[in-house]
Amino acid sequence: MISKEVKDRILELKKRYPWKESALMPALMLAQKAGGNYLSKEDMDEVSKLVGVTSGKAYGVATYYSMYNTKPVGKFHLQVDTNIPATLAGALKILDFIKKELGIKPGETTEDGLFTLSEVECLASCGTCPVIQVNDVYFENMTEEKTKALLDSLKKGVMPKPETPPYFGGTECNVLLKNRLVENATSIDVYKKNGGYKALDKAMKMEPQAITGEVKASTIRGRGGAGFPAGVKWGFLAKGTGKPVYLVCNADEGEPGTFKDRQIMEYDPHLLIEGMIISARALGAKLAFIYIRGEFDWIADILDKAVNESKADGKMVDFDIIVHRGAGAYVCGEETALIESIEGKRGQPRMKPPFPAVEGLYGCPTIVNNVETLASVPFIIEHGAEAFKKWGYENNTGCKLFGVSGNVNKPGVYEFPMGVPFGKLLEAAGGVKGKLQGVIVGGLSVPILKADELDGLNMDYDNCIKHGTMLGSGGVMVINDEFSIPELAYRTIRFYAHESCGKCTPCKEGSYTIVKILEKLLKGQGTQVDLDNMVRILASVNEGGSTLCPTGQAFAMPIKAMYEKFTDEFKKLIK
């Protein structure tokens, strides 16, 4: 039974959205939290009536996203990230330690109902792994000793305050990370004291077309992974439709190895908000959304507070931003799946065309940009496109955030000019722990490079392509020779099989089949026929147009590269 207080919150939430259906996901999460971290069928039905959708739709949404607990869990839900950055940092040892301490396996609950243990995919804590998420709280840089202390405290019913992880990172450009170490930088007063909102003051005196022109002249490419020029994308916005225009910030940050956007939202939220207000003015949008991954619950609270501060300070006139929490679906990083999710649906990609700039959110012209892209706009407007272009070179301009994780001494987020030599970035991150075996330079979806392929590599879009990989999101995972590439390939495909939305057969069935092949191989039961089948499936999925969104290619490319470049390691495992 949902309390009157929660019902009132849901009804208020419903009023904020242009479509009532958009309130479904946050309403389900409110009901789950009120129900002791459990979303019962009865609560789903009650939420559906409050929002005004069918109970079947509520059930379909609740069973699609991984963060909804449609089965009871313990008072403390321990979720251990075991994706590649976490594995490289020792997460499997932490998981084994918890299993022994509690006497349960992932998916099980202790007899007293106190603990449920889950093994989960990337929590965007790549630079501060191992990480354990307890309900909504992150505990980072975990060791066995810290884990023992955490469990002992939880057994007493006390949720301890997480330690602040040591900060490794730095900036050579002083644009996106300039406030990272400034005390209380999330406050609007501190932000303004350090020059914040000056770009907005300038933008308010500019014509919208002039703002778009400056962004286009900067040649900034989308920082989410695809690298499409942001100004060109804005230019595709349908004109004269008579429909509202929407701006959406993609803050889903679900790509393993990627944790850069978190630095902006958690420590300098007004930079993002200022960029969104300016961008909305250029586009003619009166309402914008920040679609943030649901695991970042505390960061969403930071953003909500910053939005309210900005409103109170008169920065958001005839304009609003809704911070919309996701609920655990990697595919919602794809812009049309994200739009479907905001509309209160299962986050599955749409057929394109029409593209969002013509027919996006609520069937209206919509621009979707990444956090880092929008946070770069204030600098471009305040200082001009030419100042931005002083970094990098043609077609690869500006500053860029790189999240470095894995086997390095100082994992963290580093801001450098586009085109920084990889060796310089690696040196900033404290160098390699052990002997370098390979590097994934742009998030899990790009091909791995062997140690001997890194000579002359510069971290920009074009140079990465010349080296047989892609810059992607700039999520750099450094791998030493202590780790098995077939094991990492297995963890890669397991992630994508878990995150496939199920809409396209090549992605859904292809990823599942490769999981089974690599499981057999790692158990010493695989054959050459299995490897041949894997290669055939990868080639089929990698063909353009085989899937609606890039998720299929996102696993086919990296697994193919791992197999081709480390073939001997795979063949050694054949029985």
Coordinates of C-alpha atoms in Angstrom, one line a residue:
M1 CA 0.0 0.0 0.0
I2 CA 1.5 3.3 -1.1
S3 CA 1.3 6.1 1.6
K4 CA -0.6 9.4 1.0
E5 CA 2.7 11.2 1.1
V6 CA 4.1 9.2 -1.8
K7 CA 0.9 9.4 -3.7
D8 CA 1.0 13.2 -3.4
R9 CA 4.6 13.3 -4.6
I10 CA 3.7 11.2 -7.6
L11 CA 0.8 13.5 -8.5
E12 CA 3.0 16.5 -8.2
L13 CA 5.7 14.8 -10.4
K14 CA 3.0 14.1 -13.0
K15 CA 2.3 17.8 -13.3
R16 CA 5.9 18.7 -14.4
Y17 CA 5.9 16.6 -17.6
P18 CA 4.2 17.5 -20.9
W19 CA 3.0 13.8 -21.1
K20 CA 1.7 12.1 -17.9
E21 CA 3.4 8.9 -19.0
S22 CA 6.8 10.4 -18.4
A23 CA 6.1 10.3 -14.7
L24 CA 5.8 6.5 -14.7
M25 CA 9.5 5.6 -14.2
P26 CA 10.2 8.1 -11.3
A27 CA 6.9 7.2 -9.8
L28 CA 7.8 3.5 -9.8
M29 CA 11.1 4.3 -8.1
L30 CA 9.4 6.3 -5.4
A31 CA 7.1 3.4 -4.7
Q32 CA 10.0 1.0 -4.6
K33 CA 11.9 3.1 -2.1
A34 CA 8.8 3.5 0.1
G35 CA 8.3 -0.3 -0.1
G36 CA 11.7 -1.2 1.4
N37 CA 13.5 -1.4 -1.9
Y38 CA 10.9 -3.8 -3.3
L39 CA 8.3 -3.0 -6.0
S40 CA 5.4 -5.3 -5.6
K41 CA 2.7 -6.0 -8.3
E42 CA 0.2 -4.3 -6.1
D43 CA 2.3 -1.1 -5.9
M44 CA 2.8 -1.2 -9.7
D45 CA -0.9 -1.4 -10.2
E46 CA -1.5 1.6 -7.8
V47 CA 1.2 3.6 -9.5
S48 CA -0.3 2.9 -12.9
K49 CA -3.7 4.3 -11.7
L50 CA -2.0 7.4 -10.2
V51 CA 0.0 8.1 -13.4
G52 CA -2.9 7.2 -15.7
V53 CA -1.5 4.3 -17.7
T54 CA -2.5 0.6 -17.9
S55 CA -1.2 -1.8 -15.3
G56 CA 0.3 -3.8 -18.2
K57 CA 2.4 -0.8 -19.2
A58 CA 3.7 -0.3 -15.7
Y59 CA 4.6 -4.0 -15.4
G60 CA 6.3 -3.9 -18.8
V61 CA 8.5 -0.9 -17.8
A62 CA 9.2 -2.3 -14.3
T63 CA 10.4 -5.6 -15.7
Y64 CA 12.6 -4.0 -18.4
Y65 CA 14.9 -1.9 -16.3
S66 CA 17.4 -3.6 -14.0
M67 CA 17.0 -1.2 -11.0
Y68 CA 13.4 -2.1 -10.3
N69 CA 13.4 -4.9 -7.7
T70 CA 10.3 -6.9 -8.7
K71 CA 11.3 -9.6 -6.3
P72 CA 12.0 -9.0 -2.6
V73 CA 15.6 -8.1 -1.6
G74 CA 17.3 -7.9 1.7
K75 CA 17.4 -4.7 3.8
F76 CA 20.9 -4.1 2.4
H77 CA 21.3 -4.8 -1.3
L78 CA 25.0 -5.3 -2.0
Q79 CA 25.8 -4.7 -5.7
V80 CA 29.4 -5.4 -6.8
D81 CA 30.6 -4.1 -10.1
T82 CA 32.7 -6.7 -11.9
N83 CA 33.0 -5.2 -15.4
I84 CA 36.5 -4.8 -16.9
P85 CA 37.7 -1.7 -15.0
A86 CA 36.5 -3.3 -11.8
T87 CA 38.0 -6.7 -12.6
L88 CA 41.3 -5.0 -13.3
A89 CA 41.1 -3.3 -9.9
G90 CA 40.5 -6.5 -8.0
A91 CA 36.7 -6.6 -7.8
L92 CA 36.4 -10.4 -8.1
K93 CA 38.4 -10.8 -4.9
I94 CA 36.0 -8.4 -3.1
L95 CA 33.0 -10.4 -4.5
D96 CA 34.6 -13.7 -3.3
F97 CA 35.2 -12.2 0.1
I98 CA 31.6 -11.1 0.5
K99 CA 30.4 -14.6 -0.6
K100 CA 32.5 -16.2 2.1
E101 CA 31.6 -13.7 4.8
L102 CA 27.8 -14.0 4.2
G103 CA 27.6 -17.5 2.9
I104 CA 25.6 -16.5 -0.2
K105 CA 26.1 -16.3 -3.9
P106 CA 25.1 -13.5 -6.3
G107 CA 21.3 -13.6 -6.6
E108 CA 20.8 -14.9 -3.1
T109 CA 19.6 -13.4 0.2
T110 CA 20.8 -14.3 3.7
E111 CA 18.3 -16.3 5.8
D112 CA 17.8 -13.3 8.1
G113 CA 16.7 -11.2 5.2
L114 CA 19.5 -8.6 5.9
F115 CA 21.6 -9.0 2.8
T116 CA 21.0 -9.6 -0.9
L117 CA 24.1 -10.0 -3.1
S118 CA 24.2 -9.1 -6.8
E119 CA 27.0 -9.0 -9.3
V120 CA 26.3 -6.0 -11.6
E121 CA 27.8 -4.3 -14.6
C122 CA 29.6 -1.0 -14.8
L123 CA 28.6 1.6 -12.2
A124 CA 30.7 4.5 -13.7
S125 CA 33.1 4.2 -10.8
C126 CA 35.9 3.0 -13.1
G127 CA 38.6 5.2 -11.5
T128 CA 37.5 4.3 -8.0
C129 CA 37.0 0.6 -8.2
P130 CA 36.4 -1.8 -6.6
V131 CA 33.0 -0.4 -5.8
I132 CA 30.1 -1.8 -3.8
Q133 CA 26.7 -0.1 -4.2
V134 CA 24.6 -0.6 -1.0
N135 CA 21.0 0.3 -1.9
D136 CA 21.7 3.8 -3.3
V137 CA 25.0 4.5 -1.7
Y138 CA 28.5 4.0 -3.4
F139 CA 31.4 2.6 -1.4
E140 CA 34.5 3.0 -3.5
N141 CA 38.2 2.0 -3.5
M142 CA 37.1 -1.0 -1.5
T143 CA 39.6 -3.5 0.0
E144 CA 38.9 -6.7 1.9
E145 CA 39.5 -4.8 5.2
K146 CA 37.1 -2.0 4.2
T147 CA 34.5 -4.5 3.1
K148 CA 34.7 -6.4 6.4
A149 CA 34.2 -3.1 8.3
L150 CA 31.2 -2.2 6.0
L151 CA 29.6 -5.6 6.5
D152 CA 30.1 -5.4 10.3
S153 CA 28.4 -2.0 10.4
L154 CA 25.5 -3.2 8.2
K155 CA 25.0 -6.2 10.4
K156 CA 24.4 -3.8 13.3
G157 CA 21.8 -2.0 11.1
V158 CA 24.0 1.0 10.6
M159 CA 24.7 2.4 7.1
P160 CA 28.1 4.0 7.4
K161 CA 29.1 7.2 5.7
P162 CA 31.2 6.5 2.6
E163 CA 34.8 7.6 2.6
T164 CA 35.7 10.2 0.0
P165 CA 38.0 8.4 -2.4
P166 CA 41.5 10.0 -3.1
Y167 CA 41.4 12.3 -6.1
F168 CA 43.6 11.6 -9.1
G169 CA 43.1 13.8 -12.1
G170 CA 44.2 17.1 -13.5
T171 CA 43.7 19.7 -16.2
E172 CA 45.9 21.3 -18.7
C173 CA 43.1 23.4 -20.2
N174 CA 41.3 24.6 -17.1
V175 CA 37.9 24.5 -18.7
L176 CA 35.8 21.5 -17.7
L177 CA 37.8 20.6 -14.5
K178 CA 38.6 24.2 -13.4
N179 CA 36.4 23.9 -10.3
R180 CA 37.0 20.3 -9.5
L181 CA 39.0 21.0 -6.4
V182 CA 37.3 24.3 -5.4
E183 CA 35.5 23.9 -2.1
N184 CA 31.7 24.0 -2.3
A185 CA 31.8 24.4 -6.1
T186 CA 28.3 23.0 -6.4
S187 CA 27.0 26.2 -4.9
I188 CA 25.8 28.9 -7.3
D189 CA 27.5 31.6 -5.2
V190 CA 30.9 29.9 -5.5
Y191 CA 30.3 29.2 -9.2
K192 CA 29.5 32.9 -9.9
K193 CA 32.4 34.0 -7.8
N194 CA 34.7 32.0 -10.1
G195 CA 33.3 33.6 -13.3
G196 CA 30.2 31.4 -13.7
Y197 CA 27.2 32.6 -15.8
K198 CA 29.3 35.3 -17.5
A199 CA 28.8 33.3 -20.7
L200 CA 25.1 33.3 -20.2
D201 CA 25.1 37.1 -19.7
K202 CA 26.8 37.4 -23.0
A203 CA 24.5 34.9 -24.7
M204 CA 21.4 36.7 -23.6
K205 CA 22.6 39.7 -25.7
M206 CA 23.2 37.5 -28.8
E207 CA 20.7 36.4 -31.3
P208 CA 20.0 32.6 -31.2
Q209 CA 21.5 32.2 -34.7
A210 CA 24.7 33.8 -33.5
I211 CA 25.0 31.4 -30.7
T212 CA 24.5 28.4 -33.0
G213 CA 27.0 30.0 -35.4
E214 CA 29.7 30.3 -32.7
V215 CA 29.2 26.6 -31.7
K216 CA 29.4 25.5 -35.3
A217 CA 32.5 27.6 -35.9
S218 CA 34.2 25.9 -32.9
T219 CA 33.8 22.6 -34.8
I220 CA 33.3 20.9 -31.4
R221 CA 32.4 17.2 -32.0
G222 CA 29.9 15.4 -29.7
R223 CA 31.8 14.1 -26.7
G224 CA 29.4 11.2 -26.0
G225 CA 31.2 8.8 -28.4
A226 CA 29.9 9.3 -31.9
G227 CA 31.9 12.5 -32.5
F228 CA 29.3 14.2 -34.7
P229 CA 29.8 18.0 -35.0
A230 CA 27.4 19.6 -32.4
G231 CA 26.8 22.8 -34.4
V232 CA 25.9 20.8 -37.5
K233 CA 23.5 18.7 -35.5
W234 CA 21.8 21.9 -34.1
G235 CA 21.4 23.0 -37.7
F236 CA 19.3 19.9 -38.5
L237 CA 16.6 21.1 -36.1
A238 CA 13.3 21.2 -37.9
K239 CA 12.0 24.8 -38.3
G240 CA 8.5 26.2 -38.4
T241 CA 6.7 23.1 -37.3
G242 CA 4.6 24.9 -34.7
K243 CA 5.7 22.3 -32.2
P244 CA 7.7 22.8 -29.0
V245 CA 11.5 22.2 -29.3
Y246 CA 13.2 20.1 -26.6
L247 CA 16.8 19.9 -25.5
V248 CA 18.0 16.7 -23.8
C249 CA 21.2 16.2 -22.0
N250 CA 22.4 12.6 -22.3
A251 CA 23.9 11.9 -18.8
D252 CA 23.3 8.1 -18.9
E253 CA 27.1 7.4 -18.9
G254 CA 26.7 3.6 -19.1
E255 CA 29.7 2.7 -21.3
P256 CA 32.2 0.7 -19.3
G257 CA 35.4 2.6 -18.8
T258 CA 33.5 6.0 -19.0
F259 CA 33.3 8.1 -15.9
K260 CA 34.1 11.6 -17.1
D261 CA 30.6 13.2 -17.1
R262 CA 30.2 12.3 -13.4
Q263 CA 33.0 14.7 -12.6
I264 CA 31.1 17.7 -14.1
M265 CA 27.7 16.8 -12.7
E266 CA 28.9 15.9 -9.2
Y267 CA 31.4 18.7 -8.7
D268 CA 30.5 21.5 -11.1
P269 CA 26.8 21.2 -11.9
H270 CA 26.2 24.8 -12.8
L271 CA 28.7 24.5 -15.6
L272 CA 26.4 22.0 -17.3
I273 CA 23.3 24.0 -16.4
E274 CA 24.8 27.2 -17.9
G275 CA 25.6 25.3 -21.0
M276 CA 22.1 24.0 -21.3
I277 CA 20.5 27.4 -20.8
I278 CA 22.7 28.9 -23.5
S279 CA 22.0 26.0 -25.9
A280 CA 18.3 26.1 -25.2
R281 CA 18.3 29.8 -26.2
A282 CA 20.0 29.0 -29.4
L283 CA 17.5 26.2 -30.2
G284 CA 14.4 28.0 -29.0
A285 CA 13.7 25.3 -26.3
K286 CA 11.6 26.2 -23.3
L287 CA 12.0 22.9 -21.6
A288 CA 15.1 20.6 -21.3
F289 CA 15.8 17.3 -19.6
I290 CA 18.9 15.8 -18.0
Y291 CA 18.5 12.1 -18.4
I292 CA 20.9 10.7 -15.7
R293 CA 21.6 7.1 -15.0
G294 CA 19.5 5.9 -12.1
E295 CA 22.5 4.7 -10.1
F296 CA 23.7 8.3 -9.7
D297 CA 20.9 9.1 -7.3
W298 CA 22.9 11.5 -5.2
I299 CA 24.3 13.3 -8.2
A300 CA 20.7 13.8 -9.5
D301 CA 20.0 15.4 -6.1
I302 CA 23.0 17.7 -6.7
L303 CA 21.6 18.7 -10.1
D304 CA 18.1 19.3 -8.8
K305 CA 19.5 21.6 -6.1
A306 CA 21.6 23.5 -8.8
V307 CA 18.6 23.8 -11.1
N308 CA 16.6 25.3 -8.2
E309 CA 19.4 27.7 -7.3
S310 CA 19.6 28.8 -10.9
K311 CA 15.9 29.5 -11.0
A312 CA 16.0 31.4 -7.8
D313 CA 18.9 33.5 -9.1
G314 CA 16.9 34.5 -12.2
K315 CA 19.1 32.6 -14.6
M316 CA 16.2 30.5 -16.0
V317 CA 13.6 32.8 -17.3
D318 CA 10.7 31.2 -19.2
F319 CA 12.8 28.0 -19.2
D320 CA 13.0 24.8 -17.1
I321 CA 15.1 21.7 -16.7
I322 CA 13.8 18.4 -15.5
V323 CA 16.3 16.0 -14.0
H324 CA 15.0 12.6 -15.2
R325 CA 16.4 9.5 -13.5
G326 CA 16.9 6.4 -15.6
A327 CA 16.6 2.9 -14.1
G328 CA 19.4 0.8 -15.4
A329 CA 19.6 0.2 -19.2
Y330 CA 22.8 0.8 -21.1
V331 CA 20.9 1.1 -24.4
C332 CA 19.3 4.3 -23.2
G333 CA 22.6 5.9 -24.0
E334 CA 21.4 5.7 -27.6
E335 CA 19.4 8.9 -28.2
T336 CA 16.1 7.4 -29.5
A337 CA 16.1 4.8 -26.7
L338 CA 16.7 7.6 -24.3
I339 CA 13.7 9.5 -25.7
E340 CA 11.5 6.4 -25.4
S341 CA 12.6 6.1 -21.8
I342 CA 11.7 9.8 -21.0
E343 CA 8.3 9.1 -22.5
G344 CA 7.7 6.4 -19.9
K345 CA 8.4 3.4 -22.2
R346 CA 10.8 0.5 -22.3
G347 CA 14.1 2.1 -23.6
Q348 CA 14.4 0.6 -27.0
P349 CA 15.8 2.3 -30.1
R350 CA 13.5 3.7 -32.8
M351 CA 13.8 3.3 -36.5
K352 CA 15.6 6.2 -38.1
P353 CA 14.6 8.3 -40.0
P354 CA 12.9 10.3 -38.7
F355 CA 15.8 11.6 -36.6
P356 CA 15.2 13.3 -33.3
A357 CA 16.0 16.8 -34.7
V358 CA 12.8 16.4 -36.8
E359 CA 10.7 14.1 -34.7
G360 CA 12.0 13.3 -31.3
L361 CA 10.7 13.7 -27.7
Y362 CA 6.8 13.7 -27.7
G363 CA 7.0 13.8 -31.5
C364 CA 8.7 17.2 -31.5
P365 CA 12.0 18.5 -32.8
T366 CA 14.7 17.5 -30.2
I367 CA 18.4 17.9 -29.8
V368 CA 20.3 15.4 -27.7
N369 CA 23.8 16.3 -26.6
N370 CA 26.2 14.7 -24.1
V371 CA 27.1 16.3 -20.7
E372 CA 30.7 17.2 -21.8
T373 CA 29.5 18.7 -25.0
L374 CA 27.0 21.0 -23.3
A375 CA 29.4 21.9 -20.5
S376 CA 31.9 23.1 -23.2
V377 CA 29.4 25.7 -24.6
P378 CA 30.0 28.4 -21.9
F379 CA 33.7 28.6 -22.8
I380 CA 32.9 28.7 -26.5
I381 CA 30.4 31.6 -26.1
E382 CA 32.4 33.6 -23.5
H383 CA 35.8 33.3 -25.2
G384 CA 34.8 32.6 -28.8
A385 CA 35.2 29.7 -31.2
E386 CA 38.8 30.6 -32.1
A387 CA 39.9 30.4 -28.5
F388 CA 38.4 26.9 -28.3
K389 CA 40.1 25.9 -31.6
K390 CA 43.5 26.9 -30.2
W391 CA 43.6 23.4 -28.8
G392 CA 43.9 20.4 -31.1
Y393 CA 43.8 20.7 -34.9
E394 CA 41.3 20.8 -37.8
N395 CA 38.3 18.5 -37.2
N396 CA 39.7 17.6 -33.8
T397 CA 39.4 20.8 -31.8
G398 CA 39.1 21.8 -28.2
C399 CA 39.7 20.3 -24.8
K400 CA 38.7 16.7 -23.9
L401 CA 38.1 14.7 -20.8
F402 CA 39.8 11.3 -20.6
G403 CA 38.8 8.8 -17.9
V404 CA 41.8 6.6 -17.3
S405 CA 41.2 3.3 -15.4
G406 CA 42.7 -0.2 -15.0
N407 CA 46.3 -1.0 -14.3
V408 CA 47.6 2.5 -13.7
N409 CA 48.9 4.2 -10.6
K410 CA 46.7 7.2 -10.6
P411 CA 43.3 6.3 -12.2
G412 CA 41.2 9.4 -12.7
V413 CA 39.8 12.0 -15.2
Y414 CA 42.3 14.2 -17.0
E415 CA 41.6 17.2 -19.2
F416 CA 43.9 17.7 -22.1
P417 CA 43.8 19.4 -25.5
M418 CA 42.4 17.1 -28.2
G419 CA 45.2 15.2 -29.8
V420 CA 47.3 14.7 -26.6
P421 CA 49.9 12.0 -27.1
F422 CA 48.8 8.8 -25.5
G423 CA 52.1 8.5 -23.7
K424 CA 51.6 11.9 -22.0
L425 CA 48.1 10.9 -20.8
L426 CA 49.5 7.6 -19.5
E427 CA 52.3 9.5 -17.7
A428 CA 49.7 11.9 -16.1
A429 CA 47.9 8.8 -14.8
G430 CA 51.1 7.6 -13.0
G431 CA 52.2 5.1 -15.6
V432 CA 51.4 1.4 -15.9
K433 CA 51.3 -1.0 -13.0
G434 CA 53.2 -4.0 -14.3
K435 CA 54.0 -4.7 -17.9
L436 CA 51.6 -3.2 -20.5
Q437 CA 49.7 -5.7 -22.5
G438 CA 47.0 -3.6 -24.2
V439 CA 44.8 -0.6 -24.0
I440 CA 41.1 0.1 -24.8
V441 CA 41.1 3.8 -25.5
G442 CA 37.5 4.9 -26.0
G443 CA 35.2 2.9 -23.8
L444 CA 34.4 -0.8 -24.0
S445 CA 32.9 -0.6 -27.5
V446 CA 36.1 0.2 -29.4
P447 CA 38.8 -2.2 -30.6
I448 CA 41.7 -3.0 -28.2
L449 CA 45.2 -1.9 -29.1
K450 CA 48.3 -4.1 -28.2
A451 CA 51.2 -2.5 -26.5
D452 CA 53.2 -2.4 -29.7
E453 CA 50.4 -0.5 -31.5
L454 CA 50.5 2.6 -29.3
D455 CA 53.6 4.3 -30.9
G456 CA 52.5 7.6 -32.3
L457 CA 49.0 7.4 -31.0
N458 CA 47.4 10.8 -30.3
M459 CA 44.1 10.9 -28.5
D460 CA 41.8 12.4 -31.1
Y461 CA 39.1 11.1 -33.5
D462 CA 41.2 10.9 -36.7
N463 CA 44.4 9.6 -35.2
C464 CA 42.6 6.8 -33.3
I465 CA 41.0 5.7 -36.5
K466 CA 44.4 5.6 -38.2
H467 CA 45.5 3.3 -35.4
G468 CA 42.6 0.9 -36.0
T469 CA 40.4 2.0 -33.1
M470 CA 38.2 4.9 -32.1
L471 CA 38.3 7.7 -29.5
G472 CA 34.7 7.0 -28.5
S473 CA 33.9 8.4 -25.1
G474 CA 37.6 8.8 -24.1
G475 CA 37.3 6.0 -21.5
V476 CA 40.8 4.6 -21.4
M477 CA 41.3 1.1 -19.8
V478 CA 44.9 0.0 -19.3
I479 CA 45.6 -3.7 -19.1
N480 CA 48.7 -5.3 -17.9
D481 CA 50.0 -8.8 -18.7
E482 CA 48.5 -10.4 -15.5
F483 CA 45.0 -10.5 -17.0
S484 CA 43.6 -13.0 -19.5
I485 CA 42.3 -11.5 -22.7
P486 CA 39.7 -14.3 -23.2
E487 CA 38.5 -13.6 -19.7
L488 CA 38.2 -9.9 -20.5
A489 CA 36.4 -10.8 -23.8
Y490 CA 33.9 -12.9 -21.7
R491 CA 33.3 -10.0 -19.4
T492 CA 32.8 -7.8 -22.4
I493 CA 30.2 -10.0 -24.1
R494 CA 28.5 -10.7 -20.8
F495 CA 27.9 -7.0 -20.4
Y496 CA 26.4 -6.6 -23.8
A497 CA 24.3 -9.7 -23.6
H498 CA 22.8 -8.4 -20.3
E499 CA 22.3 -4.9 -21.8
S500 CA 20.8 -5.9 -25.1
C501 CA 17.2 -4.6 -25.3
G502 CA 16.1 -7.7 -27.1
K503 CA 14.6 -5.9 -30.1
C504 CA 17.1 -7.1 -32.7
T505 CA 17.8 -10.8 -33.1
P506 CA 21.4 -10.5 -34.3
C507 CA 22.3 -8.5 -31.1
K508 CA 20.1 -10.5 -28.6
E509 CA 20.9 -14.0 -29.9
G510 CA 24.4 -13.2 -31.1
S511 CA 25.6 -11.9 -27.8
Y512 CA 24.0 -14.7 -25.8
T513 CA 25.5 -17.3 -28.1
I514 CA 29.0 -15.8 -27.7
V515 CA 28.6 -15.8 -23.9
K516 CA 28.0 -19.5 -24.0
I517 CA 31.0 -20.1 -26.4
L518 CA 33.4 -18.2 -24.2
E519 CA 32.0 -19.9 -21.0
K520 CA 32.8 -23.2 -22.6
L521 CA 36.2 -22.0 -23.7
L522 CA 37.2 -20.7 -20.2
K523 CA 36.0 -24.1 -18.7
G524 CA 38.4 -25.9 -21.0
Q525 CA 35.5 -27.4 -23.0
G526 CA 35.7 -25.2 -26.1
T527 CA 36.6 -26.4 -29.6
Q528 CA 37.9 -24.8 -32.8
V529 CA 34.4 -25.1 -34.2
D530 CA 33.2 -22.9 -31.3
L531 CA 35.8 -20.3 -32.2
D532 CA 34.9 -20.5 -35.9
N533 CA 31.2 -20.0 -35.0
M534 CA 32.1 -17.0 -32.8
V535 CA 34.0 -15.4 -35.7
R536 CA 31.1 -16.0 -38.0
I537 CA 28.6 -14.5 -35.6
L538 CA 30.8 -11.4 -35.0
A539 CA 31.2 -10.8 -38.8
S540 CA 27.4 -11.1 -39.3
V541 CA 26.5 -8.7 -36.4
N542 CA 29.3 -6.2 -37.5
E543 CA 27.7 -5.7 -40.9
G544 CA 26.1 -2.3 -41.1
G545 CA 22.4 -2.3 -40.8
S546 CA 22.0 -5.6 -39.0
T547 CA 20.7 -3.9 -35.8
L548 CA 18.7 -0.7 -35.2
C549 CA 21.3 0.8 -32.9
P550 CA 25.1 0.5 -32.5
T551 CA 24.9 -2.0 -29.6
G552 CA 25.5 -5.0 -31.9
Q553 CA 28.6 -3.4 -33.4
A554 CA 29.6 -2.2 -29.9
F555 CA 30.3 -5.8 -28.9
A556 CA 31.3 -7.2 -32.3
M557 CA 34.2 -4.8 -32.9
P558 CA 36.0 -5.2 -29.5
I559 CA 35.5 -9.0 -29.3
K560 CA 36.7 -9.4 -32.9
A561 CA 39.8 -7.3 -32.2
M562 CA 40.6 -9.2 -29.0
Y563 CA 40.3 -12.5 -30.8
E564 CA 42.4 -11.4 -33.9
K565 CA 45.1 -9.8 -31.8
F566 CA 45.4 -12.4 -29.1
T567 CA 44.4 -15.5 -31.1
D568 CA 47.0 -17.7 -29.4
E569 CA 45.5 -17.0 -26.0
F570 CA 42.1 -18.2 -27.2
K571 CA 43.4 -21.3 -28.9
K572 CA 45.4 -22.3 -25.9
L573 CA 42.1 -22.9 -24.1
I574 CA 40.8 -25.3 -26.7
K575 CA 40.4 -28.8 -25.2

